[in-house]
Coordinates of C-alpha atoms in Angstrom, one line a residue:
Chain A
X23 CA 136.4 168.2 106.4
X24 CA 139.1 171.5 106.6
X25 CA 142.6 171.5 104.5
X26 CA 144.0 169.4 102.4
X27 CA 143.0 165.9 101.9
X28 CA 145.6 163.4 102.5
X29 CA 143.0 160.2 101.5
X30 CA 144.9 158.1 98.4
X31 CA 142.9 154.9 97.7
X32 CA 144.9 152.6 97.4
X33 CA 142.7 149.6 95.5
X34 CA 141.0 149.9 92.4
X35 CA 137.4 150.1 93.7
X36 CA 138.6 153.0 96.3
X37 CA 139.9 154.9 93.0
X38 CA 136.3 153.6 92.0
X39 CA 134.0 154.7 94.9
X40 CA 135.8 157.8 95.3
X41 CA 135.4 159.2 92.1
X42 CA 131.6 158.8 92.3
X43 CA 130.9 158.6 96.4
X44 CA 134.0 159.8 97.8
X45 CA 132.7 158.2 101.7
X46 CA 135.6 156.7 102.1
X47 CA 136.9 159.9 102.0
X48 CA 135.1 161.8 104.0
X49 CA 135.6 159.4 107.0
X50 CA 139.9 159.0 106.2
X51 CA 140.1 163.0 106.6
X52 CA 138.0 163.4 109.5
X53 CA 139.0 160.2 112.2
X54 CA 141.9 159.1 110.7
X55 CA 144.2 161.0 109.4
X56 CA 141.9 165.0 111.4
X57 CA 144.9 166.9 112.9
X58 CA 143.4 167.2 116.7
X59 CA 145.8 169.4 119.1
X60 CA 148.2 167.0 120.7
X61 CA 147.8 168.3 124.4
X62 CA 143.5 167.2 124.6
X63 CA 143.3 165.7 128.4
X64 CA 140.2 163.8 128.9
X65 CA 137.7 166.3 129.0
X66 CA 137.7 166.1 125.6
X67 CA 136.5 162.2 125.6
X68 CA 133.0 163.1 126.1
X69 CA 131.9 164.1 122.2
X70 CA 132.7 160.4 121.3
X71 CA 131.1 159.2 124.8
X72 CA 127.7 161.3 124.7
X73 CA 127.9 159.6 120.8
X74 CA 127.5 155.9 122.0
X75 CA 125.1 157.2 124.0
X76 CA 123.1 158.4 121.7
X77 CA 123.6 155.0 119.8
X78 CA 123.0 153.2 122.1
X79 CA 119.7 155.1 123.2
X80 CA 118.6 154.3 119.8
X81 CA 119.5 150.8 119.2
X82 CA 117.6 150.1 122.7
X83 CA 114.9 151.9 122.2
X84 CA 114.1 150.7 118.4
X85 CA 114.1 147.8 120.7
X86 CA 111.9 148.8 123.4
X87 CA 109.1 150.2 120.0
X88 CA 108.2 146.9 119.4
X89 CA 107.3 145.9 122.9
X90 CA 105.3 148.8 123.6
X91 CA 101.7 149.8 123.6
X92 CA 101.1 154.1 123.4
X93 CA 97.2 153.2 124.9
X94 CA 96.6 155.0 128.3
X95 CA 94.7 150.9 128.8
X96 CA 98.0 149.7 128.2
X97 CA 101.1 151.4 128.9
X98 CA 102.1 150.5 132.2
X99 CA 101.3 146.4 131.5
X100 CA 102.6 147.0 127.8
X101 CA 106.4 148.0 130.3
X102 CA 105.2 146.0 132.9
X103 CA 106.2 142.8 130.6
X104 CA 108.7 144.0 128.8
X105 CA 110.7 143.9 131.9
X106 CA 108.7 140.2 132.9
X107 CA 108.0 138.4 129.6
X108 CA 109.8 139.7 126.7
X109 CA 112.9 137.9 126.3
X110 CA 115.9 139.7 127.7
X111 CA 112.9 142.8 128.1
X112 CA 114.3 144.1 131.4
X113 CA 118.2 144.6 130.1
X114 CA 117.0 146.5 126.6
X115 CA 114.8 148.6 129.1
X116 CA 117.1 149.0 132.0
X117 CA 119.3 149.9 129.9
X118 CA 117.2 153.2 128.2
X119 CA 116.4 154.3 131.3
X120 CA 119.8 154.5 132.4
X121 CA 120.8 155.4 129.1
X122 CA 119.1 158.3 129.6
X123 CA 120.6 159.5 132.7
X124 CA 124.1 158.6 131.3
X125 CA 123.8 160.6 128.7
X126 CA 122.4 163.7 130.9
X127 CA 125.9 163.0 133.1
X128 CA 128.3 163.1 130.2
X129 CA 126.0 165.9 128.4
X130 CA 127.0 168.5 131.3
X131 CA 130.5 167.5 131.9
X132 CA 130.9 168.2 128.2
X133 CA 128.7 170.9 128.7
X134 CA 131.0 172.0 131.9
X135 CA 133.9 171.3 130.0
X136 CA 132.9 173.3 127.4
X137 CA 132.8 176.6 129.2
X138 CA 135.7 176.1 131.3
X139 CA 138.0 176.3 128.0
X140 CA 135.9 178.8 125.9
X141 CA 135.5 176.7 123.6
X142 CA 132.3 179.1 123.1
X143 CA 134.5 181.8 122.0
X144 CA 135.2 182.4 118.3
X145 CA 135.2 180.8 116.4
X146 CA 133.5 177.6 117.5
X147 CA 130.1 179.9 118.1
X148 CA 128.4 178.5 115.2
X149 CA 129.3 175.0 117.0
X150 CA 128.2 175.8 120.5
X151 CA 124.9 176.6 119.4
X152 CA 124.0 173.7 117.9
X153 CA 125.5 172.1 121.1
X154 CA 122.8 174.2 123.0
X155 CA 120.5 172.9 120.5
X156 CA 121.9 169.5 120.6
X157 CA 120.7 169.9 124.1
X158 CA 116.9 171.4 123.9
X159 CA 116.3 168.1 121.8
X160 CA 117.5 166.3 124.2
X161 CA 115.2 167.1 127.3
X162 CA 112.4 167.0 125.3
X163 CA 113.4 163.5 124.1
X164 CA 113.5 162.8 127.7
X165 CA 111.0 164.3 128.8
X166 CA 108.6 162.4 126.2
X167 CA 110.0 159.6 127.1
X168 CA 109.7 160.2 130.6
X169 CA 106.3 159.9 130.7
X170 CA 105.3 157.6 128.7
X171 CA 105.5 154.3 131.5
X172 CA 102.0 156.1 132.4
X173 CA 103.3 156.1 136.3
X174 CA 102.1 158.6 138.9
X175 CA 105.4 161.1 137.9
X176 CA 105.2 160.1 134.1
X177 CA 101.6 161.4 134.1
X178 CA 101.4 164.1 136.9
X179 CA 105.4 165.8 134.7
X180 CA 103.4 165.3 131.6
X181 CA 100.5 167.0 133.3
X182 CA 103.0 169.6 135.3
X183 CA 105.5 170.5 132.1
X184 CA 102.4 171.0 129.3
X185 CA 100.8 172.7 131.5
X186 CA 104.0 175.4 131.9
X187 CA 103.0 176.2 128.3
X188 CA 99.4 177.8 130.3
X189 CA 100.9 180.4 132.0
X190 CA 101.4 182.6 128.6
X191 CA 99.6 185.5 128.3
X192 CA 95.9 185.2 126.2
X193 CA 97.6 181.9 123.7
X194 CA 98.4 179.8 127.2
X195 CA 94.9 177.9 127.5
X196 CA 95.4 176.9 123.8
X197 CA 98.3 176.1 123.4
X198 CA 98.4 173.8 126.0
X199 CA 95.1 172.2 124.3
X200 CA 96.7 171.6 121.3
X201 CA 99.6 170.5 123.5
X202 CA 97.3 167.8 125.0
X203 CA 94.4 167.3 122.0
X204 CA 91.7 167.5 124.8
X205 CA 91.1 169.1 128.2
X206 CA 93.8 166.9 130.0
X207 CA 97.0 164.5 129.1
X208 CA 95.3 162.0 128.4
X209 CA 95.5 159.0 125.3
X210 CA 95.4 161.6 122.5
X211 CA 98.4 163.2 124.3
X212 CA 100.3 159.7 125.8
X213 CA 100.5 158.8 121.4
X214 CA 101.5 162.1 120.5
X215 CA 104.4 161.4 122.7
X216 CA 104.9 158.3 121.4
X217 CA 105.3 158.8 118.4
X218 CA 107.4 162.5 119.4
X219 CA 110.2 160.2 121.3
X220 CA 110.7 158.4 118.3
X221 CA 110.9 160.4 116.2
X222 CA 113.9 163.3 118.0
X223 CA 116.6 161.2 118.6
X224 CA 116.6 161.0 114.7
X225 CA 117.0 164.9 115.2
X226 CA 119.8 164.6 117.1
X227 CA 121.9 162.2 115.5
X228 CA 121.2 164.7 112.1
X229 CA 121.6 168.1 114.4
X230 CA 125.3 166.0 115.5
X231 CA 126.7 165.6 112.1
X232 CA 126.4 169.9 111.9
X233 CA 127.8 169.8 115.1
X234 CA 130.9 167.1 113.7
X235 CA 130.5 169.1 110.7
X236 CA 130.8 172.8 113.0
X237 CA 133.4 171.1 115.5
X238 CA 136.2 169.6 111.7
X239 CA 136.2 173.7 110.0
X240 CA 137.9 175.8 112.7
X241 CA 139.3 171.6 114.3
X242 CA 139.4 171.6 117.8
X243 CA 140.1 173.8 120.8
X244 CA 142.4 172.7 123.6
X245 CA 143.6 172.8 126.7
X246 CA 145.1 176.3 126.4
X247 CA 142.5 177.6 124.3
X248 CA 146.0 178.8 122.2
X249 CA 145.4 178.0 118.7
X250 CA 146.8 175.6 116.9
X251 CA 149.9 177.2 114.3
X252 CA 151.3 174.2 112.6
X253 CA 151.8 170.2 112.2
X254 CA 153.9 170.5 115.9
X255 CA 151.2 171.4 117.5
X256 CA 149.0 168.3 116.1
X257 CA 149.2 164.1 116.1
X258 CA 146.3 162.5 113.3
X259 CA 142.9 161.3 115.2
X260 CA 143.3 157.7 114.5
X261 CA 145.5 155.8 116.6
X262 CA 146.3 158.9 119.4
X263 CA 142.7 160.1 119.9
X264 CA 141.1 156.4 118.6
X265 CA 142.7 154.9 121.3
X266 CA 142.1 157.7 124.1
X267 CA 138.2 158.6 123.4
X268 CA 138.1 153.9 123.5
X269 CA 139.3 153.6 126.6
X270 CA 137.3 156.5 128.4
X271 CA 134.5 155.3 127.0
X272 CA 134.9 151.6 128.9
X273 CA 135.8 153.6 132.4
X274 CA 132.6 155.0 130.9
X275 CA 130.4 151.6 130.3
X276 CA 131.6 150.7 133.5
X277 CA 130.1 152.9 135.3
X278 CA 127.2 152.7 132.6
X279 CA 127.5 148.9 133.9
X280 CA 127.0 149.9 138.0
X281 CA 123.9 151.3 137.7
X282 CA 122.5 148.9 134.5
X283 CA 123.0 145.4 136.5
X284 CA 123.4 146.8 140.6
X285 CA 121.1 149.2 141.3
X286 CA 119.0 150.0 138.3
X287 CA 116.5 152.6 139.6
X288 CA 118.8 154.2 141.7
X289 CA 118.2 156.8 139.6
X290 CA 114.1 156.6 139.3
X291 CA 111.1 157.5 140.8
X292 CA 108.7 154.4 143.2
X293 CA 105.8 156.4 142.8
X294 CA 106.5 154.9 138.4
X295 CA 105.9 151.7 139.3
X296 CA 102.5 153.0 140.0
X297 CA 100.0 153.8 137.6
X298 CA 98.6 156.8 136.4
X299 CA 95.6 157.9 138.4
X300 CA 94.6 161.6 136.9
X301 CA 92.2 161.9 140.1
X302 CA 95.4 161.4 142.7
X303 CA 99.2 164.3 142.7
X304 CA 101.9 162.3 144.5
X305 CA 103.1 163.7 147.7
X306 CA 105.7 164.8 146.4
X307 CA 106.9 165.4 143.0
X308 CA 109.7 165.4 141.2
X309 CA 111.9 165.5 137.3
X310 CA 114.4 163.5 136.8
X311 CA 117.7 164.6 138.3
X312 CA 118.8 165.9 135.0
X313 CA 116.1 168.8 135.2
X314 CA 116.5 169.2 138.7
X315 CA 118.2 172.3 138.7
X316 CA 115.4 173.8 136.3
X317 CA 113.0 172.7 138.7
X318 CA 114.7 174.5 141.3
X319 CA 114.9 177.6 139.4
X320 CA 110.6 177.3 138.4
X321 CA 110.0 177.5 142.5
X322 CA 111.7 180.0 143.1
X323 CA 110.2 182.5 141.9
X324 CA 106.2 182.9 143.7
X325 CA 104.9 184.0 139.8
X326 CA 103.5 181.7 137.4
X327 CA 104.4 183.5 133.9
X328 CA 107.9 184.0 136.1
X329 CA 109.1 181.1 137.1
X330 CA 108.3 179.8 133.8
X331 CA 110.3 182.4 132.2
X332 CA 113.4 182.7 134.4
X333 CA 113.8 178.6 134.0
X334 CA 113.2 179.0 129.8
X335 CA 115.9 181.8 130.7
X336 CA 119.0 180.2 132.3
X337 CA 118.7 177.8 128.6
X338 CA 118.5 180.4 126.5
X339 CA 121.1 182.2 128.2
X340 CA 123.1 179.1 126.9
X341 CA 122.9 180.2 122.9
X342 CA 123.6 183.3 123.6
X343 CA 126.8 182.9 126.1
X344 CA 129.8 183.8 123.4
X345 CA 128.0 186.6 122.7
X346 CA 127.6 187.4 126.2
X347 CA 131.8 187.0 127.3
X348 CA 134.0 189.5 126.1
X349 CA 137.6 187.9 127.6
X350 CA 140.3 186.7 124.9
X351 CA 142.1 184.7 126.7
X352 CA 139.5 180.9 126.1
X353 CA 141.3 178.8 128.7
X354 CA 140.5 179.6 132.3
X355 CA 143.1 178.7 132.8
X356 CA 144.9 181.6 132.4
X357 CA 142.5 183.1 133.7
X358 CA 142.5 182.9 137.8
X359 CA 139.7 185.5 138.6
X360 CA 137.2 183.7 136.4
X361 CA 138.1 180.3 136.7
X362 CA 136.7 180.7 141.1
X363 CA 133.8 182.2 139.4
X364 CA 133.4 179.5 137.0
X365 CA 133.7 177.1 140.4
X366 CA 131.5 178.6 142.5
X367 CA 129.0 178.5 139.0
X368 CA 129.5 175.1 139.4
X369 CA 128.6 174.3 142.8
X370 CA 125.4 177.2 141.6
X371 CA 124.1 174.1 139.8
X372 CA 124.8 171.4 142.4
X373 CA 123.2 173.2 145.1
X374 CA 120.3 174.5 142.7
X375 CA 120.2 170.4 141.6
X376 CA 119.7 169.5 144.9
X377 CA 117.6 172.6 145.9
X378 CA 115.2 170.5 143.4
X379 CA 115.1 167.4 144.6
X380 CA 113.5 169.6 148.5
X381 CA 110.4 170.0 149.1
X382 CA 109.9 173.9 148.8
X383 CA 109.8 174.9 153.3
X384 CA 112.3 172.1 153.3
X385 CA 115.2 174.0 156.2
X386 CA 118.7 173.8 154.5
X387 CA 119.8 173.8 157.7
X388 CA 117.7 171.1 159.4
X389 CA 116.4 172.5 162.6
X390 CA 116.9 175.6 162.5
X391 CA 114.2 178.3 162.0
X392 CA 115.2 181.6 161.7
X393 CA 112.3 184.8 160.1
X394 CA 110.6 184.2 157.1
X395 CA 111.7 186.9 153.7
X396 CA 108.9 187.9 151.8
X397 CA 106.9 184.3 152.2
X398 CA 109.1 182.1 152.9
X399 CA 111.4 181.3 155.6
X400 CA 115.3 182.7 155.5
X401 CA 116.7 179.0 156.2
X402 CA 114.4 177.9 153.9
X403 CA 115.0 175.8 149.8
X404 CA 113.1 178.8 148.2
X405 CA 115.7 181.2 149.8
X406 CA 118.4 178.9 149.2
X407 CA 117.0 178.7 145.1
X408 CA 116.9 182.5 144.6
X409 CA 120.4 183.1 146.0
X410 CA 121.6 180.0 143.3
X411 CA 119.3 181.0 141.1
X412 CA 120.8 185.0 141.7
X413 CA 124.5 183.6 141.2
X414 CA 123.5 180.9 137.9
X415 CA 122.5 184.0 136.4
X416 CA 125.0 186.9 137.6
X417 CA 127.4 184.5 136.0
X418 CA 126.3 185.3 132.2
X419 CA 125.3 188.6 132.5
X420 CA 127.0 190.4 134.7
X421 CA 130.2 188.1 135.4
X422 CA 131.3 186.9 132.0
X423 CA 131.0 190.5 130.7
X424 CA 132.5 192.8 133.4
X425 CA 135.0 190.0 133.9
X426 CA 136.6 190.0 130.2
X427 CA 137.1 194.5 131.0
X428 CA 138.7 194.6 134.1
X429 CA 140.6 191.5 134.9
X430 CA 144.1 190.5 134.5
X431 CA 144.7 186.9 132.8
X432 CA 148.0 185.1 133.4
X433 CA 150.4 184.4 130.1
X434 CA 149.3 182.2 127.7
X435 CA 152.2 180.2 125.9
X436 CA 153.0 180.7 122.6
X437 CA 151.6 177.8 121.2
X438 CA 150.5 174.5 122.2
X439 CA 154.3 172.8 121.6
X440 CA 155.7 175.7 123.8
X441 CA 155.2 174.7 127.3
X442 CA 156.2 170.5 126.7
X443 CA 159.3 171.9 125.3
X444 CA 161.0 174.2 127.0
X445 CA 159.7 171.3 130.5
X446 CA 163.1 170.4 131.6
X447 CA 165.4 168.0 129.7
X448 CA 164.0 164.4 129.8
X449 CA 160.2 164.7 127.8
X450 CA 160.1 163.4 124.6
X451 CA 159.3 166.5 122.2
X452 CA 155.8 165.9 120.9
X453 CA 155.0 163.5 123.5
X454 CA 151.2 164.5 124.6
X455 CA 151.3 165.4 127.9
X456 CA 149.6 168.1 129.3
X457 CA 151.6 171.8 130.7
X458 CA 153.1 172.5 133.5
X459 CA 149.9 174.3 134.6
X460 CA 147.0 171.6 135.6
X461 CA 143.6 172.7 134.4
Chain B
X8 CA 106.9 198.4 81.1
X9 CA 107.4 194.9 80.5
X10 CA 107.8 196.4 76.6
X11 CA 111.1 197.6 78.3
X12 CA 111.8 194.9 79.9
X13 CA 111.8 193.2 76.6
X14 CA 114.3 195.0 74.7
X15 CA 117.8 194.0 75.9
X16 CA 121.2 196.3 75.7
X17 CA 122.4 195.8 71.9
X18 CA 120.4 192.3 71.0
X19 CA 117.4 192.0 68.7
X20 CA 116.5 189.1 71.6
X21 CA 114.3 189.2 74.1
X22 CA 115.8 188.3 77.4
X23 CA 113.7 184.6 77.9
X24 CA 116.1 183.3 74.8
X25 CA 118.9 184.5 75.2
X26 CA 121.6 182.1 76.5
X27 CA 124.8 182.6 76.9
X28 CA 125.6 185.5 78.6
X29 CA 123.9 187.9 82.0
X30 CA 120.7 186.7 82.1
X31 CA 119.8 189.1 85.6
X32 CA 118.5 192.6 84.4
X33 CA 119.0 194.0 87.8
X34 CA 122.8 193.6 87.0
X35 CA 122.5 195.9 83.6
X36 CA 120.4 198.3 86.0
X37 CA 117.1 197.6 83.5
X38 CA 113.2 197.0 85.1
X39 CA 111.2 193.9 85.9
X40 CA 110.6 191.3 83.3
X41 CA 108.4 188.2 82.8
X42 CA 110.9 186.3 84.2
X43 CA 110.6 188.3 87.4
X44 CA 106.6 187.4 87.3
X45 CA 107.4 184.5 87.0
X46 CA 109.8 184.1 89.6
X47 CA 107.2 186.3 91.8
X48 CA 104.6 184.3 90.9
X49 CA 105.6 180.6 91.6
X50 CA 107.0 181.6 94.6
X51 CA 104.4 183.0 95.9
X52 CA 102.3 179.7 95.4
X53 CA 104.4 177.7 97.2
X54 CA 103.8 180.0 100.1
X55 CA 100.2 179.9 99.2
X56 CA 100.5 176.0 99.3
X57 CA 102.4 175.5 102.2
X58 CA 100.3 177.4 104.3
X59 CA 97.8 175.9 103.7
X60 CA 98.8 172.4 104.0
X61 CA 100.9 173.2 107.4
X62 CA 96.8 174.4 109.5
X63 CA 95.2 171.0 108.4
X64 CA 98.8 168.9 110.3
X65 CA 98.9 171.7 112.9
X66 CA 95.0 171.5 113.4
X67 CA 95.1 167.8 113.5
X68 CA 96.6 168.3 117.0
X69 CA 93.9 170.0 118.7
X70 CA 91.2 167.8 120.6
X71 CA 89.3 166.0 117.7
X72 CA 85.1 165.5 117.7
X73 CA 85.1 162.6 120.0
X74 CA 86.6 164.6 122.2
X75 CA 85.0 167.0 122.2
X76 CA 81.8 165.2 121.8
X77 CA 82.1 163.9 126.0
X78 CA 80.4 166.9 127.3
X79 CA 78.4 166.2 130.7
X80 CA 78.5 163.6 133.0
X81 CA 75.6 163.6 136.1
X82 CA 76.3 162.8 139.4
X83 CA 73.9 161.6 142.3
X84 CA 74.7 164.2 145.2
X85 CA 73.2 161.8 148.2
X86 CA 76.7 160.0 147.8
X87 CA 78.5 163.2 149.2
X88 CA 78.0 163.1 152.8
X89 CA 78.6 166.4 154.9
X90 CA 82.2 167.6 155.7
X91 CA 83.2 165.6 153.0
X92 CA 84.4 165.9 148.8
X93 CA 83.7 163.5 146.2
X94 CA 86.6 163.2 143.3
X95 CA 85.0 162.3 139.8
X96 CA 86.5 162.6 136.1
X97 CA 85.1 165.1 133.8
X98 CA 86.6 165.7 130.5
X99 CA 89.4 163.9 132.0
X100 CA 91.0 166.2 134.6
X101 CA 89.2 166.2 138.5
X102 CA 86.1 167.0 139.7
X103 CA 85.9 168.1 143.2
X104 CA 82.1 168.1 144.5
X105 CA 82.7 168.9 148.3
X106 CA 79.3 169.2 150.9
X107 CA 81.5 172.3 152.9
X108 CA 79.8 172.2 156.8
X109 CA 78.6 176.0 158.3
X110 CA 81.6 176.5 159.9
X111 CA 83.7 175.9 156.4
X112 CA 80.8 178.2 154.5
X113 CA 80.9 181.3 157.7
X114 CA 84.9 181.0 157.2
X115 CA 85.2 181.6 154.0
X116 CA 82.5 184.5 153.9
X117 CA 84.2 185.6 156.9
X118 CA 87.2 186.3 154.4
X119 CA 85.6 187.9 151.4
X120 CA 86.6 191.1 151.9
X121 CA 90.3 189.4 152.1
X122 CA 93.4 190.6 150.9
X123 CA 92.7 187.9 147.5
X124 CA 94.9 187.2 145.3
X125 CA 92.0 186.7 142.7
X126 CA 88.9 188.5 144.4
X127 CA 85.6 186.8 144.3
X128 CA 83.3 186.3 147.4
X129 CA 81.5 183.0 148.1
X130 CA 78.3 183.8 146.8
X131 CA 80.0 184.2 143.0
X132 CA 81.4 180.7 143.9
X133 CA 78.5 178.0 144.0
X134 CA 74.3 178.4 142.8
X135 CA 72.1 180.9 145.0
X136 CA 71.0 178.6 147.9
X137 CA 73.5 176.1 147.8
X138 CA 76.1 177.5 149.2
X139 CA 76.5 173.7 151.0
X140 CA 78.1 172.7 147.3
X141 CA 81.3 173.5 146.0
X142 CA 82.0 172.3 143.4
X143 CA 85.3 173.2 141.2
X144 CA 87.5 171.5 138.6
X145 CA 90.5 170.3 140.6
X146 CA 93.3 171.0 138.5
X147 CA 95.7 173.5 141.0
X148 CA 95.7 177.1 138.8
X149 CA 99.0 176.9 138.8
X150 CA 100.7 174.4 136.9
X151 CA 97.5 171.7 137.6
X152 CA 98.5 169.3 140.2
X153 CA 95.6 167.2 142.0
X154 CA 95.3 169.5 145.7
X155 CA 94.9 167.3 148.5
X156 CA 90.8 168.2 150.5
X157 CA 91.3 170.0 153.4
X158 CA 94.9 170.4 153.7
X159 CA 96.8 173.5 153.6
X160 CA 96.0 176.9 156.1
X161 CA 93.4 177.4 155.6
X162 CA 90.9 175.1 155.4
X163 CA 90.5 174.3 151.4
X164 CA 92.8 172.5 149.0
X165 CA 96.3 172.3 149.1
X166 CA 98.6 171.4 146.0
X167 CA 101.4 169.0 147.1
X168 CA 103.6 169.8 144.0
X169 CA 103.7 173.5 144.6
X170 CA 102.8 174.7 148.2
X171 CA 99.6 177.0 146.9
X172 CA 97.0 177.0 149.7
X173 CA 92.9 177.3 148.8
X174 CA 90.1 178.3 151.2
X175 CA 86.7 176.5 152.1
X176 CA 85.8 179.0 148.4
X177 CA 88.7 177.1 146.0
X178 CA 89.8 180.9 146.2
X179 CA 94.0 181.0 146.4
X180 CA 94.7 182.6 149.3
X181 CA 98.7 182.5 149.0
X182 CA 102.1 180.8 146.6
X183 CA 102.1 180.4 144.0
X184 CA 99.2 180.2 141.4
X185 CA 97.6 182.7 140.3
X186 CA 93.7 181.9 140.4
X187 CA 90.8 180.3 142.6
X188 CA 89.9 177.4 141.6
X189 CA 87.6 177.2 139.0
X190 CA 84.5 176.7 138.4
X191 CA 82.7 174.4 135.7
X192 CA 79.5 175.1 134.1
X193 CA 76.8 172.9 135.9
X194 CA 73.0 173.2 137.0
X195 CA 71.1 170.8 139.9
X196 CA 68.6 168.6 137.9
X197 CA 67.2 168.8 141.2
X198 CA 68.0 168.9 145.0
X199 CA 69.9 165.6 144.6
X200 CA 71.4 165.9 141.0
X201 CA 74.3 168.2 139.4
X202 CA 74.8 168.0 135.8
X203 CA 78.2 169.3 135.0
X204 CA 79.0 170.8 131.8

């Protein structure tokens, strides 16, 4: 999509089509002869993996919609019918349910990759923001999809999440009533969630198209973070990265299949096999694992509106990240101090995920009661969540802005090829090799 | 204003019919002309039409007439034993009907002067002379979970989702919930029948 097209139609029909709809040219320039940095490592394969995930979700989802009934009296039973009576229904439904988890595993790795290698920095800000929009749409889609089986977790998850909007002053109650289409989560809510759950994946597909477009204008970032300077720095996308991505996709599908065939309910919650009962909330209500870090942030704040603002703020801060990080160096490879803070950030996210799955008053160190600090024991999940939340926001709002001004980065290579070519004899020139410093 | 706009420099043709020349009157620093008027009028009509069409598509998501019609329920109070609670469904939400013991009422009244996040006396939360009947919407004011009966540090209700403690008057005492459990509109039709809504 950028630069000069190298496509030359060879047959008559290709020439005929090329002057009317140059779609073969678009494909050729995007995935065959697209010049790609030659040093991309396996962290870069998750874009392709995510495209596969989206495809699997759409295909299995369309099939499930052929059998699912979006009505409070029939939804739960229709899902059980898919599991027991529909031919291969169990397979399609487990693919869809576990596929959502796989999608989120891949997207989180993809996002951490971008954070580590500075893929959000100029000239890729729009690419990054489009990615954030995709992530938001994914969360909305996943949330509404989880409501559809109409089990206990579905129902009360929907109650809790829609009530978040009730925290808004003045308009809060009107908005929740509008979202529900009634005075509680009920049939109207289920119906509209089904409609939107069907729509949003196609909106995601549309934004993915923009995301790839915005990728192909500046071209890929790479592990060194150094700009591509000449043709010597790149290789054609095909066959080099079609094969590399293809191999990674196969490995990823093995992980997927392991969950799918050996432990399909490992990532779900048993309570969702109990039909929804609006009169009883499950004793331990938790969202799906991929929302746990945000759930922990919500619960870390003792104030309703404050918790909601911080939870949405945790996502909003990603949108402005390109302008928060003041460092001119993209890759953390050449930012030793930054790398350390980044690693702590990853740990903070994992800690938040862990806390989100625990009861707030649970002890972090079992059996040890320390003292009540303000409103909870210091040795509790609440205080651990608060610590990790503080670091999460501190990383974006304090560390990245200040660190870029104060740290001393190590020397970056002059070009992508330099670290390869300056290597002792024996390394073939132009090989896809990692520079001497592994990230 | 119009007459000035209709006289482009160096041409007898009116602006609307000039072909092959720059039709933008502002490029030459001239006043608005008929073309500007038509652009603004068409734009305003389009914005108005989109706005008028948007509202039905937004409002269709609000509660429908049949949902609004499910207004009130009647309940036979003789089903509730002293010290117990019955939960029924009203407008899709749980409704707590609790018959409080003397000790529970006394505990609630004794805390009228306590440091309450949402200050209300026990008297304000039940009908006059009907202190034993506590009728509340069973949705936690935090995020809408259903609090469990007789749980928590104050013997009223406890919300399992995020740990809000309510006392025997349904007032929030501790936890993230900002408000007391809501009291619905209700009236006693007789000593044993209550009508909610």
